[in-house]
PDB file of C-alpha atoms in Angstrom:
ATOM      1  CA  MET D   4     -13.499   3.797  -1.255  1.00  0.00           C
ATOM      2  CA  LYS D   5     -11.743   3.244   2.375  1.00  0.00           C
ATOM      3  CA  ILE D   6      -7.938   2.109   2.488  1.00  0.00           C
ATOM      4  CA  THR D   7      -7.478   0.039   6.132  1.00  0.00           C
ATOM      5  CA  PHE D   8      -4.603   1.434   7.941  1.00  0.00           C
ATOM      6  CA  GLU D   9      -2.288  -1.781   7.261  1.00  0.00           C
ATOM      7  CA  GLU D  10      -3.551  -1.707   3.229  1.00  0.00           C
ATOM      8  CA  ARG D  11      -2.055   2.245   3.331  1.00  0.00           C
ATOM      9  CA  GLN D  12       1.005   0.833   5.169  1.00  0.00           C
ATOM     10  CA  LEU D  13       1.036  -2.157   2.506  1.00  0.00           C
ATOM     11  CA  MET D  14       1.742   0.418  -0.471  1.00  0.00           C
ATOM     12  CA  SER D  15       3.465   3.114   1.368  1.00  0.00           C
ATOM     13  CA  LEU D  16       6.191   0.356   1.492  1.00  0.00           C
ATOM     14  CA  TYR D  17       5.809  -0.984  -1.682  1.00  0.00           C
ATOM     15  CA  ASN D  18       5.146   2.897  -3.805  1.00  0.00           C
ATOM     16  CA  THR D  19       6.625   3.305  -7.275  1.00  0.00           C
ATOM     17  CA  GLY D  20       4.811   6.292  -7.422  1.00  0.00           C
ATOM     18  CA  THR D  21       2.162   5.483 -10.005  1.00  0.00           C
ATOM     19  CA  ARG D  22      -1.090   3.952  -9.355  1.00  0.00           C
ATOM     20  CA  THR D  23      -0.290   0.749 -12.022  1.00  0.00           C
ATOM     21  CA  GLY D  24       3.693   0.632 -10.950  1.00  0.00           C
ATOM     22  CA  LEU D  25       2.145  -0.030  -7.278  1.00  0.00           C
ATOM     23  CA  ILE D  26      -0.139  -2.794  -8.279  1.00  0.00           C
ATOM     24  CA  ALA D  27       2.630  -4.350 -10.812  1.00  0.00           C
ATOM     25  CA  ALA D  28       5.033  -4.198  -7.329  1.00  0.00           C
ATOM     26  CA  LEU D  29       2.177  -5.904  -5.561  1.00  0.00           C
ATOM     27  CA  GLU D  30       2.227  -8.018  -7.653  1.00  0.00           C
ATOM     28  CA  GLU D  31       5.305  -9.173  -7.323  1.00  0.00           C
ATOM     29  CA  MET D  32       5.812  -9.374  -4.259  1.00  0.00           C
ATOM     30  CA  ARG D  33       2.366 -11.466  -4.068  1.00  0.00           C
ATOM     31  CA  GLY D  34       4.540 -13.823  -6.073  1.00  0.00           C
ATOM     32  CA  TYR D  35       6.626 -14.345  -3.107  1.00  0.00           C
ATOM     33  CA  LEU D  36       4.915 -15.290  -0.421  1.00  0.00           C
ATOM     34  CA  ALA D  37       4.885 -18.576   0.918  1.00  0.00           C
ATOM     35  CA  ALA D  38       1.672 -20.806   0.847  1.00  0.00           C
ATOM     36  CA  ASP D  39       0.606 -20.095   4.168  1.00  0.00           C
ATOM     37  CA  GLU D  40       1.575 -16.140   3.606  1.00  0.00           C
ATOM     38  CA  THR D  41      -2.556 -16.171   3.869  1.00  0.00           C
ATOM     39  CA  GLU D  42      -2.749 -13.273   5.755  1.00  0.00           C
ATOM     40  CA  LEU D  43      -0.417 -11.456   3.673  1.00  0.00           C
ATOM     41  CA  ARG D  44      -1.712 -12.444   0.496  1.00  0.00           C
ATOM     42  CA  GLU D  45      -5.635 -11.754   1.661  1.00  0.00           C
ATOM     43  CA  LEU D  46      -4.143  -7.623   2.611  1.00  0.00           C
ATOM     44  CA  THR D  47      -2.260  -7.955  -1.010  1.00  0.00           C
ATOM     45  CA  ASP D  48      -5.440  -8.972  -2.483  1.00  0.00           C
ATOM     46  CA  SER D  49      -7.387  -6.272  -1.131  1.00  0.00           C
ATOM     47  CA  ALA D  50      -5.137  -3.723  -2.268  1.00  0.00           C
ATOM     48  CA  ILE D  51      -4.759  -4.788  -5.132  1.00  0.00           C
ATOM     49  CA  ALA D  52      -8.474  -4.415  -5.724  1.00  0.00           C
ATOM     50  CA  LYS D  53      -8.754  -1.225  -4.016  1.00  0.00           C
ATOM     51  CA  LEU D  54      -5.828   0.529  -6.288  1.00  0.00           C
ATOM     52  CA  ARG D  55      -7.977  -1.180  -9.690  1.00  0.00           C
ATOM     53  CA  GLY D  56     -11.067  -0.112  -9.096  1.00  0.00           C
ATOM     54  CA  MET D  57      -9.647   4.031  -8.221  1.00  0.00           C
ATOM     55  CA  SER D  58      -8.655   6.214 -10.741  1.00  0.00           C
ATOM     56  CA  ASP D  59      -5.535   7.897 -11.266  1.00  0.00           C
ATOM     57  CA  ALA D  60      -7.040  11.379  -9.488  1.00  0.00           C
ATOM     58  CA  GLU D  61      -8.063   9.571  -6.909  1.00  0.00           C
ATOM     59  CA  TYR D  62      -3.980   7.207  -6.119  1.00  0.00           C
ATOM     60  CA  ASP D  63      -2.634  10.860  -6.396  1.00  0.00           C
ATOM     61  CA  ALA D  64      -4.523  11.948  -3.534  1.00  0.00           C
ATOM     62  CA  LEU D  65      -4.366   9.347  -1.191  1.00  0.00           C
ATOM     63  CA  ASP D  66      -1.109  10.289   1.158  1.00  0.00           C
ATOM     64  CA  LEU D  67       1.317   7.137   0.872  1.00  0.00           C
ATOM     65  CA  PHE D  68       4.075   9.041   1.500  1.00  0.00           C
ATOM     66  CA  PRO D  69       4.437   9.232   5.661  1.00  0.00           C
ATOM     67  CA  ASP D  70       5.451  13.102   7.094  1.00  0.00           C
ATOM     68  CA  PHE D  71       8.592  11.705   8.821  1.00  0.00           C
ATOM     69  CA  GLU D  72       9.886  15.117  10.276  1.00  0.00           C
ATOM     70  CA  LYS D  73       6.406  15.203  11.780  1.00  0.00           C
ATOM     71  CA  GLU D  74       6.755  11.599  13.215  1.00  0.00           C
ATOM     72  CA  ASP D  75      10.623  12.975  14.686  1.00  0.00           C
ATOM     73  CA  MET D  76       8.838  15.561  16.276  1.00  0.00           C
ATOM     74  CA  ASP D  77       5.965  13.817  18.379  1.00  0.00           C
ATOM     75  CA  ALA D  78       8.502  11.583  19.680  1.00  0.00           C
ATOM     76  CA  GLU D  79      10.348  14.323  21.121  1.00  0.00           C
TER      77      GLU D  79
END
């Protein structure tokens, strides 16, 4: 299952450390979206569907924690 860059970014922002926790956080956030935020709603729905379709082991293999040290070094 391919996770897009946008989905990975969204998952990183709302990551709670567990697959089920992330699903819950995304579902909660989705409830606050305005009716005209269709693109973010579709992205959220896609991310949730992919999270539901994977195992906890597959989730654990995702790199949802950005490497800030590497990003700092790239900026120098």
